[in-house]
Every structure is written in structure tokens, then in C-alpha cells.
Short mmCIF file of C-alpha atoms in Angstrom, two decimals:
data_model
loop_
_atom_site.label_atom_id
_atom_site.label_comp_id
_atom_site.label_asym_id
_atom_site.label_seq_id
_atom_site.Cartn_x
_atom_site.Cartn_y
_atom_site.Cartn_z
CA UNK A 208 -28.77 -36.36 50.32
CA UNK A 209 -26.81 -39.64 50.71
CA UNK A 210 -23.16 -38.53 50.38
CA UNK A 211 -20.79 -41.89 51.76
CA UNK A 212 -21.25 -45.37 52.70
CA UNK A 213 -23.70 -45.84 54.99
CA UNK A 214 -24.34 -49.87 55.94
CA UNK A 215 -28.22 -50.76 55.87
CA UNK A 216 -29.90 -51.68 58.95
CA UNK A 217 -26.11 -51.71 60.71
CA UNK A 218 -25.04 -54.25 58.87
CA UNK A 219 -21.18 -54.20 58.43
CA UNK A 220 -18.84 -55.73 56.19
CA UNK A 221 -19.92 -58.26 53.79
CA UNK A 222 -23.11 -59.22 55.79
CA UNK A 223 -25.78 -59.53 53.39
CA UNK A 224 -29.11 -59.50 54.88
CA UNK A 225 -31.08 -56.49 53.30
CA UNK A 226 -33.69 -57.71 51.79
CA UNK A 227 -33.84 -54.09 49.54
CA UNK A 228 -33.53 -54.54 45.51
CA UNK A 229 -32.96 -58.06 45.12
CA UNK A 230 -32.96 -57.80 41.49
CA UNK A 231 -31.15 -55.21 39.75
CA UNK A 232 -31.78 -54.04 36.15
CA UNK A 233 -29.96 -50.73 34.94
CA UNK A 234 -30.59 -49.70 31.63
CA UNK A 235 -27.84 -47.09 29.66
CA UNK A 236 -28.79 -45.38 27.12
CA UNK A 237 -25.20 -44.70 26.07
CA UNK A 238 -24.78 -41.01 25.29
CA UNK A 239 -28.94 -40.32 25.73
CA UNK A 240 -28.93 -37.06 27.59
CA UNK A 241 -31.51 -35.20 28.80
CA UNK A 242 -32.72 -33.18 25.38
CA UNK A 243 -32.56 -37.11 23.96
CA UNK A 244 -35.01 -38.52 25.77
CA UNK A 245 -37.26 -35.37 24.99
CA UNK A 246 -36.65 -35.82 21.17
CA UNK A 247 -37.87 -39.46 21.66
CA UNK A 248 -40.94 -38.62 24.04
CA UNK A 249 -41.61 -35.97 21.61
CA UNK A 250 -41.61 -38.19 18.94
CA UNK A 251 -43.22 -41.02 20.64
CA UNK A 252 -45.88 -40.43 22.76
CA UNK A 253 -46.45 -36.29 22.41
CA UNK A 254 -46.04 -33.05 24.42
CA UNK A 255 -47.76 -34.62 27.23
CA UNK A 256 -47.45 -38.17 26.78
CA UNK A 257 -44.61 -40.37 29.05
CA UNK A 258 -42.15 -42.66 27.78
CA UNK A 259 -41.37 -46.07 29.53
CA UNK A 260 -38.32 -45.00 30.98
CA UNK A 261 -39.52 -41.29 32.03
CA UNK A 262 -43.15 -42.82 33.97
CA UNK A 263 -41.29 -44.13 37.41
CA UNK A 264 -41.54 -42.42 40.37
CA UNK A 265 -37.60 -40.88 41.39
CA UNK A 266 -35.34 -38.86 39.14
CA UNK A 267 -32.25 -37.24 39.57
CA UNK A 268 -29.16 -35.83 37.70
CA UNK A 269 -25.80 -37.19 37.58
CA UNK A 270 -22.24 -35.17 36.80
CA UNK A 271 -20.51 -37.31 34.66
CA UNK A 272 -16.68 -35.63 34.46
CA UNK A 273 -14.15 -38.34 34.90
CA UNK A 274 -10.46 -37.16 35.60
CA UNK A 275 -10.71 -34.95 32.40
CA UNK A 276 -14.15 -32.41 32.05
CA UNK A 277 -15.72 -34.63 29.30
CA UNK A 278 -15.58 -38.26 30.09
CA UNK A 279 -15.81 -41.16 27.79
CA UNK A 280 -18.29 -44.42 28.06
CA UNK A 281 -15.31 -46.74 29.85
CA UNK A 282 -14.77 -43.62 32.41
CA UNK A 283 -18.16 -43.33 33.01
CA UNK A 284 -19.07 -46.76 33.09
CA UNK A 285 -16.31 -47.36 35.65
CA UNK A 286 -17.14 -44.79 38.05
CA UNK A 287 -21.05 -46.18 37.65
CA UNK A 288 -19.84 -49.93 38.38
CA UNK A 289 -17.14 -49.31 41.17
CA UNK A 290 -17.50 -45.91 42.49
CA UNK A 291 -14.21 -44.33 41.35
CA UNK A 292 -13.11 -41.53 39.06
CA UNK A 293 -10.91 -43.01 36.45
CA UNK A 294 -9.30 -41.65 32.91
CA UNK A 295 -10.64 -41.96 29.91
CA UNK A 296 -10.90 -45.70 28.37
CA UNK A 297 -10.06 -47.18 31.55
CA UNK A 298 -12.28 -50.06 32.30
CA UNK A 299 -12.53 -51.23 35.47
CA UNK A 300 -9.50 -50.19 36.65
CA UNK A 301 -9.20 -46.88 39.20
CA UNK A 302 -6.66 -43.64 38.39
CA UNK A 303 -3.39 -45.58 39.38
CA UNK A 304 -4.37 -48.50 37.04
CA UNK A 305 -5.23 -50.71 39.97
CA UNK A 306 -8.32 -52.66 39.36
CA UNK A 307 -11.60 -51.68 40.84
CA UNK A 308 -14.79 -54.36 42.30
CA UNK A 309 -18.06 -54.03 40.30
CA UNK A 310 -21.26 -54.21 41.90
CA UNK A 311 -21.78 -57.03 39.10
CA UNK A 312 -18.81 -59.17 40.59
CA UNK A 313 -20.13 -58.32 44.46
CA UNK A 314 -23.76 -59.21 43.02
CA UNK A 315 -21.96 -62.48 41.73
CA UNK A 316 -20.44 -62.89 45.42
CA UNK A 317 -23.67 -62.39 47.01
CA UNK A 318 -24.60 -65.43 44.87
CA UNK A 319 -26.82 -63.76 42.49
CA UNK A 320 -26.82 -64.34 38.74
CA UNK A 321 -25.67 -61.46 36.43
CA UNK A 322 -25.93 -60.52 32.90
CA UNK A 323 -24.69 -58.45 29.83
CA UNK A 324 -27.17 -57.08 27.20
CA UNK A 325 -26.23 -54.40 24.64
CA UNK A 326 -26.81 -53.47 20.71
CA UNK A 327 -22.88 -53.09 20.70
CA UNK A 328 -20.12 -55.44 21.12
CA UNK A 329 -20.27 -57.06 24.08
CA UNK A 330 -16.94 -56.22 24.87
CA UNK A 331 -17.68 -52.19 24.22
CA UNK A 332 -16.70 -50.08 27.21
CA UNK A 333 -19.98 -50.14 28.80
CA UNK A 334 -20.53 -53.78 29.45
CA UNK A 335 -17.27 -54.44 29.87
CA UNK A 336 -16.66 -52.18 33.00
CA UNK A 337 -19.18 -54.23 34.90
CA UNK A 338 -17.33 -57.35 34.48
CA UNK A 339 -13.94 -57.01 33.39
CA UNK A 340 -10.56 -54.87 34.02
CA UNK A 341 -7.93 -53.78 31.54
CA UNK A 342 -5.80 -50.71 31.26
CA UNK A 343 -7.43 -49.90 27.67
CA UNK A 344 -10.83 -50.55 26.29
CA UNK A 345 -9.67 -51.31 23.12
CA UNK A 346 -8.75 -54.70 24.36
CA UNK A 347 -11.41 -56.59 23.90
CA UNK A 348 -10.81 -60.05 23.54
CA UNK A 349 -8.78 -59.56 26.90
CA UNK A 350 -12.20 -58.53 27.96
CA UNK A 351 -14.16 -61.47 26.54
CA UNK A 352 -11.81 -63.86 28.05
CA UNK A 353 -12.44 -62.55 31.38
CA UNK A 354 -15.98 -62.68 31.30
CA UNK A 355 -15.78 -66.48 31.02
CA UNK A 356 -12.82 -67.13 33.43
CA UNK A 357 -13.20 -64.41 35.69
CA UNK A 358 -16.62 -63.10 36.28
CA UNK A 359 -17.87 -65.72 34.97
CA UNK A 360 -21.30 -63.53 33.68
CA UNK A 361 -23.94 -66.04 33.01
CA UNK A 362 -25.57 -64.33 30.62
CA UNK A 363 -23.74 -62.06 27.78
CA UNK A 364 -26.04 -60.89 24.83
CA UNK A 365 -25.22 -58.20 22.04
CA UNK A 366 -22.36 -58.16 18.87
CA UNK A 367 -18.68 -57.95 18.85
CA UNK A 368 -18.83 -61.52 17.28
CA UNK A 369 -15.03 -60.44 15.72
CA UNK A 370 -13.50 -60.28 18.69
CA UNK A 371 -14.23 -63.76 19.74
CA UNK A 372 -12.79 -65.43 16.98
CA UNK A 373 -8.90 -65.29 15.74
CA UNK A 374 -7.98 -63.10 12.25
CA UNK A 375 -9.16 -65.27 9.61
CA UNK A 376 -11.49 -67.53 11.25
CA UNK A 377 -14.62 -65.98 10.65
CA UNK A 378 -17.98 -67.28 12.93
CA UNK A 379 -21.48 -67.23 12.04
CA UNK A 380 -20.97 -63.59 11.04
CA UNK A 381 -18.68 -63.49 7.20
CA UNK A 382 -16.03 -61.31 7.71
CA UNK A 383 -15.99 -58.48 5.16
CA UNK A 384 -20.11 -58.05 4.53
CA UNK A 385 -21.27 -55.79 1.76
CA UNK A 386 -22.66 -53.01 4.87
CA UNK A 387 -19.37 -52.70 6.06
CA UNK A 388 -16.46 -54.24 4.55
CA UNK A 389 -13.93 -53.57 7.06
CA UNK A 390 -15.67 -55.61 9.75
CA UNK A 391 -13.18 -59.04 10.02
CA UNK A 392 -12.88 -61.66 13.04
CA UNK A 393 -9.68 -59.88 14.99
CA UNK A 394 -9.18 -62.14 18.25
CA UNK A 395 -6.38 -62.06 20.26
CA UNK A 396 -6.97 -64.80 22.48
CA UNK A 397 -7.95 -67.92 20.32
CA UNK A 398 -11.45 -69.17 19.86
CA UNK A 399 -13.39 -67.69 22.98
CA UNK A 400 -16.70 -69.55 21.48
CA UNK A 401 -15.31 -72.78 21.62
CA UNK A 402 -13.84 -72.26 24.99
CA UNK A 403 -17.07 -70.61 26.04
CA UNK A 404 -18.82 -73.97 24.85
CA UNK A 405 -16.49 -75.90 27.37
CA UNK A 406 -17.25 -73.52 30.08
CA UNK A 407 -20.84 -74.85 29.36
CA UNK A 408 -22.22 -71.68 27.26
CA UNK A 409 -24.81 -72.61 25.39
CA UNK A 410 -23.41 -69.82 22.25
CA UNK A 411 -26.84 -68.82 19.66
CA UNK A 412 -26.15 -66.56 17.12
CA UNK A 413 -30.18 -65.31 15.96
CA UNK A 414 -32.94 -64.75 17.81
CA UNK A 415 -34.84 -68.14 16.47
CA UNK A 416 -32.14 -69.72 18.48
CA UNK A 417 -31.82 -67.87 21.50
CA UNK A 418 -35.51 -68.58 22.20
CA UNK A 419 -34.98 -71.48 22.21
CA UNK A 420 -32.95 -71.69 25.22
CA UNK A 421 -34.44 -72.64 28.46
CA UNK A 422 -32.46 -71.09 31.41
CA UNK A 423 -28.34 -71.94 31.88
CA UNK A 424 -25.34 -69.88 30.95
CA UNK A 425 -26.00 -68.32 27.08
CA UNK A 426 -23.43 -66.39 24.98
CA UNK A 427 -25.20 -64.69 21.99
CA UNK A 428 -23.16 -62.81 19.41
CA UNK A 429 -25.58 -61.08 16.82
CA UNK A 430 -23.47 -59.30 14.53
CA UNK A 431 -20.02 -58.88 13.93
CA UNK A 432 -19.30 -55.46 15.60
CA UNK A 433 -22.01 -53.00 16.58
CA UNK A 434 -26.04 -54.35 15.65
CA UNK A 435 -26.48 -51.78 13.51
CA UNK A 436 -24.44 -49.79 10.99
CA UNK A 437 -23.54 -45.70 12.30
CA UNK A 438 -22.61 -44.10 9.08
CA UNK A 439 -23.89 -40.27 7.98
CA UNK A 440 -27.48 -40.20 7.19
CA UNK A 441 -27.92 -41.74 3.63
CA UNK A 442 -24.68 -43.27 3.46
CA UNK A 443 -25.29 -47.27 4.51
CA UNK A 444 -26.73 -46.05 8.04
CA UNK A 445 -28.95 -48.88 9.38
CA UNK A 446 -30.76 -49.47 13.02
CA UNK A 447 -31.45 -53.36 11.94
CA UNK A 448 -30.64 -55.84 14.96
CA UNK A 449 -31.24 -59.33 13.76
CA UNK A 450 -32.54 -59.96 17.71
CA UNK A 451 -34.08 -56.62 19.28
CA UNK A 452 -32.65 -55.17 22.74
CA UNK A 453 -36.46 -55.52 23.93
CA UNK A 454 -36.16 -59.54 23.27
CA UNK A 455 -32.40 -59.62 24.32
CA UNK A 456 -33.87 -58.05 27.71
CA UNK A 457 -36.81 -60.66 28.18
CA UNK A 458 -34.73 -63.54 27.57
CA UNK A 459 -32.41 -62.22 29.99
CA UNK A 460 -34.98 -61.63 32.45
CA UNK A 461 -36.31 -64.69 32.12
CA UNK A 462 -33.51 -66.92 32.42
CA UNK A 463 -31.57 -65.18 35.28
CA UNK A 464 -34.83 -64.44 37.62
CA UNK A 465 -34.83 -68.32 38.08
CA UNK A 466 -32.15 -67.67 40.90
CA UNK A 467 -34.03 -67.22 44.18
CA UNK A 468 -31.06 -64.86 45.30
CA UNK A 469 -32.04 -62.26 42.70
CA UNK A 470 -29.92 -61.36 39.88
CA UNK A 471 -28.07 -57.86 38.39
CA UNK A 472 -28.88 -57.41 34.48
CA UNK A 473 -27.24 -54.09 32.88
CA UNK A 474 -28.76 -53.47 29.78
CA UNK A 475 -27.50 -51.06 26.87
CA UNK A 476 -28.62 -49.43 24.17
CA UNK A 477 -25.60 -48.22 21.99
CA UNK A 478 -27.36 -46.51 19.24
CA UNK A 479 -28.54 -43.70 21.35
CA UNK A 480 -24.39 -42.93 21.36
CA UNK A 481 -23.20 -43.99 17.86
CA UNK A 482 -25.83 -41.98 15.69
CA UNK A 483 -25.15 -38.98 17.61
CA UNK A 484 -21.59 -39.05 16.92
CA UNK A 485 -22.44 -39.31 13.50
CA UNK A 486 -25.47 -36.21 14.26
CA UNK A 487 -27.57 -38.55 12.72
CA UNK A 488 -31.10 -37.60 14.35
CA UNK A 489 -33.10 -39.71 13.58
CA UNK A 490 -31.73 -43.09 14.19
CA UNK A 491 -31.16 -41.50 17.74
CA UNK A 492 -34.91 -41.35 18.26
CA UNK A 493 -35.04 -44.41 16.69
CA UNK A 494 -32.96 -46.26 19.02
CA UNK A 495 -33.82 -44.48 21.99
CA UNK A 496 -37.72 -45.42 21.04
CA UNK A 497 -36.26 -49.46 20.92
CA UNK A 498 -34.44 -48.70 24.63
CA UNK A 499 -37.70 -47.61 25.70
CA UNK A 500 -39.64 -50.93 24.60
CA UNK A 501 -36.92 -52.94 26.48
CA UNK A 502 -37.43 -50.73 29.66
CA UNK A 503 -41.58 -51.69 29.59
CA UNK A 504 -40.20 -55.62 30.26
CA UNK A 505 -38.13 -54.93 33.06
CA UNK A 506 -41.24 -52.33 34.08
CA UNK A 507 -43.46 -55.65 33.81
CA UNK A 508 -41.15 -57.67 35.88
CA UNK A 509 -40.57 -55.18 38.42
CA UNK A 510 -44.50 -54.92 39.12
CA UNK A 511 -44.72 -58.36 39.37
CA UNK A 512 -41.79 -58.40 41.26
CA UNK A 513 -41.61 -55.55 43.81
CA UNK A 514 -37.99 -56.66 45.15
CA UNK A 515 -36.76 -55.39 41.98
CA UNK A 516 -35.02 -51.80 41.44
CA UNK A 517 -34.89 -50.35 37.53
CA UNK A 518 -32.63 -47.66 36.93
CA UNK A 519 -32.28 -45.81 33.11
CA UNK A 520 -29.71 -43.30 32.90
CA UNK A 521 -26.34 -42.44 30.78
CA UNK A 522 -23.01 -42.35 31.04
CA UNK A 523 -22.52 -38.89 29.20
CA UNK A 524 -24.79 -36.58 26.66
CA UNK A 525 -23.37 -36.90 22.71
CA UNK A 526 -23.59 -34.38 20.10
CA UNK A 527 -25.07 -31.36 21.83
CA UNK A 528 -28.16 -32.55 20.98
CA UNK A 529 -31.01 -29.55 20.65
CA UNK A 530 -34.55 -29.25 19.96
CA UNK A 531 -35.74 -26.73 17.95
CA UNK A 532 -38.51 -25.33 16.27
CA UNK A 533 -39.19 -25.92 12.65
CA UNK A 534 -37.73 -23.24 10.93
CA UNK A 535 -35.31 -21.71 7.79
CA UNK A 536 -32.72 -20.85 9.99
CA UNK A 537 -29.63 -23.38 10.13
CA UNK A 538 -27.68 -22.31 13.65
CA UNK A 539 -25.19 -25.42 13.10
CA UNK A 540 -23.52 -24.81 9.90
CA UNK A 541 -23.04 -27.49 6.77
CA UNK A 542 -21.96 -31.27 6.94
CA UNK A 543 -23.36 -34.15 9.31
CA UNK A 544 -23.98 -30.78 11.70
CA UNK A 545 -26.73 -29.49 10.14
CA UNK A 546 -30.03 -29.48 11.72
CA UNK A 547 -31.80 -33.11 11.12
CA UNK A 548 -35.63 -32.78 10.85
CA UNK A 549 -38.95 -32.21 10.79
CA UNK A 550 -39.56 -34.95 13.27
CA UNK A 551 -43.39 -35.05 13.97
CA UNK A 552 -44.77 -34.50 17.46
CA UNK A 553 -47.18 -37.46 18.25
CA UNK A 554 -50.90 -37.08 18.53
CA UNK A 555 -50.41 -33.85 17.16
CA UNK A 556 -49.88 -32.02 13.34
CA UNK A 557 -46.74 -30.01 14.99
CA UNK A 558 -43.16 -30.99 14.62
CA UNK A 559 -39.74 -30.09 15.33
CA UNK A 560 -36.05 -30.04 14.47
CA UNK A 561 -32.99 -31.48 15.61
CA UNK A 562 -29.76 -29.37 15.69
CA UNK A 563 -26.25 -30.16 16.82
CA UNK A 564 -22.94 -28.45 18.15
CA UNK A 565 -20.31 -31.32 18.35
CA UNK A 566 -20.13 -34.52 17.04
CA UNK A 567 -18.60 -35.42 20.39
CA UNK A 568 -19.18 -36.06 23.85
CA UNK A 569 -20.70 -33.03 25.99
CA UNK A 570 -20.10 -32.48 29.92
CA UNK A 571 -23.53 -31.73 30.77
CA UNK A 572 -25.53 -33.34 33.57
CA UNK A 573 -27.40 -36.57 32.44
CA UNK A 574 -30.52 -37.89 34.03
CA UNK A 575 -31.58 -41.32 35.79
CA UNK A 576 -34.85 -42.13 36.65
CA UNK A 577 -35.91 -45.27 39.02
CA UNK A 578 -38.92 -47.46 40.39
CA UNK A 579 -39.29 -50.38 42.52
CA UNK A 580 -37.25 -51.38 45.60
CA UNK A 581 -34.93 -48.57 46.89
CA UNK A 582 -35.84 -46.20 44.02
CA UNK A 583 -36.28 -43.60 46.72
CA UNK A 584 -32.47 -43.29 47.16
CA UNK A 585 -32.20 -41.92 43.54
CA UNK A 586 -33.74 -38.38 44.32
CA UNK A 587 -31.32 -34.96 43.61
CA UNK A 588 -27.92 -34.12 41.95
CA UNK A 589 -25.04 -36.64 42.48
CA UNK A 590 -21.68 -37.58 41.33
CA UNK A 591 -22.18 -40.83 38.82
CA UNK A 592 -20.33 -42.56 41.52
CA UNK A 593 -23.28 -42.43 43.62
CA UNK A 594 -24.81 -45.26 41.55
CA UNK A 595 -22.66 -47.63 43.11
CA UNK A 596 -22.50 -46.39 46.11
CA UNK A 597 -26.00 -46.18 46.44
CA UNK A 598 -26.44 -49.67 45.24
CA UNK A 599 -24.12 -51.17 48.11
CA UNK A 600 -26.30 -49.82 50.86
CA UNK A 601 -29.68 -51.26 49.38
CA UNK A 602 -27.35 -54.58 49.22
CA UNK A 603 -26.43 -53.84 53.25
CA UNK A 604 -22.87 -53.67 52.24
CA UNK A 605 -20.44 -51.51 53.76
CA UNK A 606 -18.18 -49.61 51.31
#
């Protein structure tokens, strides 16, 4: 089991000249543990069918504690991106709030292009740890402006439209909509689209437009916060994205595999993480089934393209998520607890329930599975620090 830094081929310092995973596409599932992705293969494909994102050839499990047992997404995230155990809603930045590389900004350094795709804000905890460092995650225009100064991310696709424009200059997105009306542009930092524009952004805010686009640097804001509403089932919950992760992914793709020196693409599903907080079973599944549709492009890409590693794990399990069989019995108790269900079974007349034990985030062990270029290295139980770690030797760079 690979346990430190270990340079590929002897190469030292910042020589890059391994030729292993020149593209990198990681896929999180944000809070999609492993009883998740059964629930969604269950529901999918059958008892013996395989989902996208299970049908590659390596697995393993990652521990996912940060400096506290149960870790949050900017936590996780960090120690994913740059290899270090952090607190909780520290992004980017290491224990003694000093900031911490990401293997997007060496990717960037080893002249590759980069990009940002999630159903959340773009500025949520996840993307941001890949390309941005602040003591708090709730900072989020800080975050935003440091994508376009400082990372300089090419591409940058999801919502969070509110934090990108100053209180009481709303954008495409009308602040106050009937689904949620406590959703209101909140900037801190002035107009980030316009200054994004000047930065030579080329900012769409639908899908009609973002296909449009023919390679270059693209900002795409799709909603105001999150692309979809969390609420308790039956009360204004909606899984709706006005551009689907699966077409946020192949535009992605497309535009950032014109660089001959590869390109790193982290890709998120959030909706795998909001409904659970919210024990909301079924638009779990159902977002989990939309992260597995965006997983067969990169899939594609990756068999056309055998330089290119795809890895889809978590950054932490939500809700205590349990499979059960379809009975009377309620184990969970009343409220947005209680079991969720029947869910059929594909290609089959069985079903089964859903059933919760926290409305939080769990410390259990979450799993990553991998194909393509250096997928081999992703085989047995880790630290989620090994992600990075692991990454920087198939890049031949010395930690």
C-alpha cells in the first residue's frame, strides 16, 4: 500500500515528465456513501446490474475524519485537494490557518487547464477547496474573486449566482423567486461578472447559451444558490437544474481537452448531500442517478482517451443512510426521519425502503472507485489524503 511520497520514475522536485494520467476528472458525490450508491444501483439498474460509476476496474475506501471525528465537505475537500488534515470549514487552508497547494493550482503550474463543475454554488466548500483559500467557507465571494485573480480556473460551471453580484443588484437570476424567497444577490466584493468579463470570461447563464460556446475561459452561473431546492419531502423540494451536471460535464470536457498538456476537471454533484440532510430519499437517488449519467461522459472520454484517470468518491456519508426491507416497522421514529420508501428494484417487482439515523454527517468510511491511467494506485483502505498524494506521483512530483 502506497503510504508517502514516492517521485515517479525518480523524478524529483517539480520535474514533470510522467506521462501517467494526463487528464484528471474526479467526480464527488458530496455526502454519497457507500449504502447511497447501493440505493441508486438498486434503483437503477437492479440487484445485479452496475452503475456508471461502480463498473471501473479499482476500488477502495477512504477515512474521512478531519481534526474532529465527523468532518465537514470544506475539511474533507481540503485534505482531498492538498493532502492535509484541517478543521471543519477550512478551505484550503491547513490546521494553523496557513494556506495549503491544490493539485488543481500544481495541475495549473504544470500548464494544464482546470475546471469547476457542481449543482451547488460554485463557491460551496467543495469546489472551492480546489482553487481557493480562506479561513471560513462561508466566504464566498472572497472565494469567487480568487478563482479569477488567483487560480485563474478556466472553466467554473454550477449556481451561487448571489454571491457574484453586490446586495441589491440582482443578475440573470431575480432575487427573491417564489421557490425560495430568501435567495437575494449578497456580494461582498463588487460585480465579479463584470470583472470576470474583463478577465475575458465568456459568463452564460442557461444551457442554450453555454452550448454555444466554442472553447476559451466560461463562467456559468445557473441559479441563484444551489440548482435545485432541498426542502422536506412535499414542502417546495425540487431536483430541477436548468443545465444538467451530465451537460455541465461534456461541455467541460470538451472545451478543456483542447489543451495538449491535459487538463484536471472536478466535478460535483451536491444533491447527493443536501437531500440527505433533509432525509429526503428519494431526491438522493435521484441525484445520485444524474451523477451517474455525468460519470458515463468522462467514461466515454477516458476510453477514447486512455491518458485519462476518473475517480468518483465522497467527501463524507450524510444521514445514516440504510436500506431496508419493505416492511410495517418504522426503526427511525417520526419527522423528516422516518423511513422514505418503497423504492422499486429495477428489472424486478421487489422493492425496498430507505431509513435514516441523523440528519447529519456520519464518520463512516466512504468509497472511490477508478479507471484509466494510474487507476491501479487506488486499491485498499487509505486516509482521504491519499488522493492527493497519490495524484502527485502519477504527475512525477515529489511531495
Amino acid at each position: 500500500m502506497f503510504t508517502g511520497m514516492v517521485s515517479a520514475k525518480g523524478n524529483t522536485g517539480n520535474s514533470h515528465t510522467s506521462t501517467k494520467a494526463k487528464n484528471v476528472i474526479l467526480f464527488v458525490g458530496d455526502g454519497m456513501g457507500i449504502a447511497q450508491r447501493d440505493a441508486i444501483r438498486l434503483n437503477t439498474v437492479g440487484v445485479n446490474g452496475k452503475l456508471q460509476m461502480d463498473d471501473m476496474p479499482y476500488a477502495a475506501l477512504l477515512r474521512t475524519h478531519s481534526t474532529a471525528p465527523i468532518t465537514d465537505s470544506a475539511a474533507a475537500g481540503t485534505a482531498i485537494a492538498s493532502g492535509v488534515k484541517t478543521y471543519n470549514g477550512a478551505v484550503g487552508m491547513d490546521a494553523n490557518k496557513k494556506a495549503v497547494k491544490t493539485v488543481l493550482e500544481i495541475a495549473r503550474d504544470m500548464g494544464k487547464s482546470t475546471g469547476l463543475v457542481t449543482t451547488s454554488q460554485i463557491t460551496d466548500a467543495t469546489p472551492a477547496v480546489f482553487a481557493s483559500h480562506v479561513e471560513n467557507r462561508s466566504a464566498q465571494s472572497d472565494i469567487a474573486k480568487q478563482y479569477l485573480e488567483n487560480t485563474k480556473v478556466d472553466v467554473l460551471l454550477g449556481g451561487g449566482e448571489d454571491f457574484w453580484y453586490p446586495a441589491g443588484k440582482p443578475g440573470a437570476y431575480p432575487d427573491h423567486p417564489a421557490e425560495d424567497t430568501t435567495e437575494e444577490s449578497k456580494g461582498t466584493q463588487g460585480n465579479l461578472v463584470e470583472k470576470a468579463k474583463k478577465l475575458g470570461y465568456q459568463y452564460v447563464t442557461n444551457n442554450t447559451e453555454l452550448q454555444k460556446i466554442k472553447g476559451g475561459k466560461i463562467l456559468g452561473l445557473f441559479a441563484n444558490e444551489e440548482m435545485f431546492q432541498q426542502k422536506p419531502e412535499g414542502e417546495g423540494d425540487l431536483y430541477n437544474p436548468v443545465v444538467s451536471l451530465q451537460d455541465m460535464t461534456k461541455k467541460a470536457i470538451d472545451t478543456l481537452s483542447s489543451n495538449k498538456k491535459g487538463f484536471f476537471l472536478m466535478v460535483e454533484e451536491e444533491g447527493t448531500d443536501e437531500m440527505a440532510h433533509q432525509n429526503n430519499a428519494k431526491l438522493t437517488i435521484k441525484s445520485g442517478q444524474e451523477l451517474d449519467k455525468a460519470v458515463g461522459v468522462a467514461k466515454a472520454f477516458a476510453k477514447k482517451h486512455p491518458d485519462t484517470l476518473v475517480l468518483v468518491l465522497a467527501d463524507h456519508e450524510t444521514g445514516g443512510f440504510t436500506i431496508e426491507e419493505v416492511d410495517d416497522k418504522d426503526e427511525s421514529g417520526d419527522g423528516i426521519s422516518k423511513e422514505d420508501g418503497p423504492f422499486s428494484i429495477a428489472n424486478s417487482k421487489d422493492q425496498f425502503m430507505v431509513d435514516w439515523t441523523t440528519s447529519g454527517h456520519t464518520g463512516v468510511d466512504i468509497p472511490l472507485t477508478a479507471m484509466g491511467s494510474g487507476a491501479e494506485l487506488f486499491h485498499g483502505i487509505y486516509e482521504n489524503t491519499y488522493v492527493h498524494d497519490a495524484l502527485l506521483q502519477l504527475w512525477g512530483i515529489k511531495k
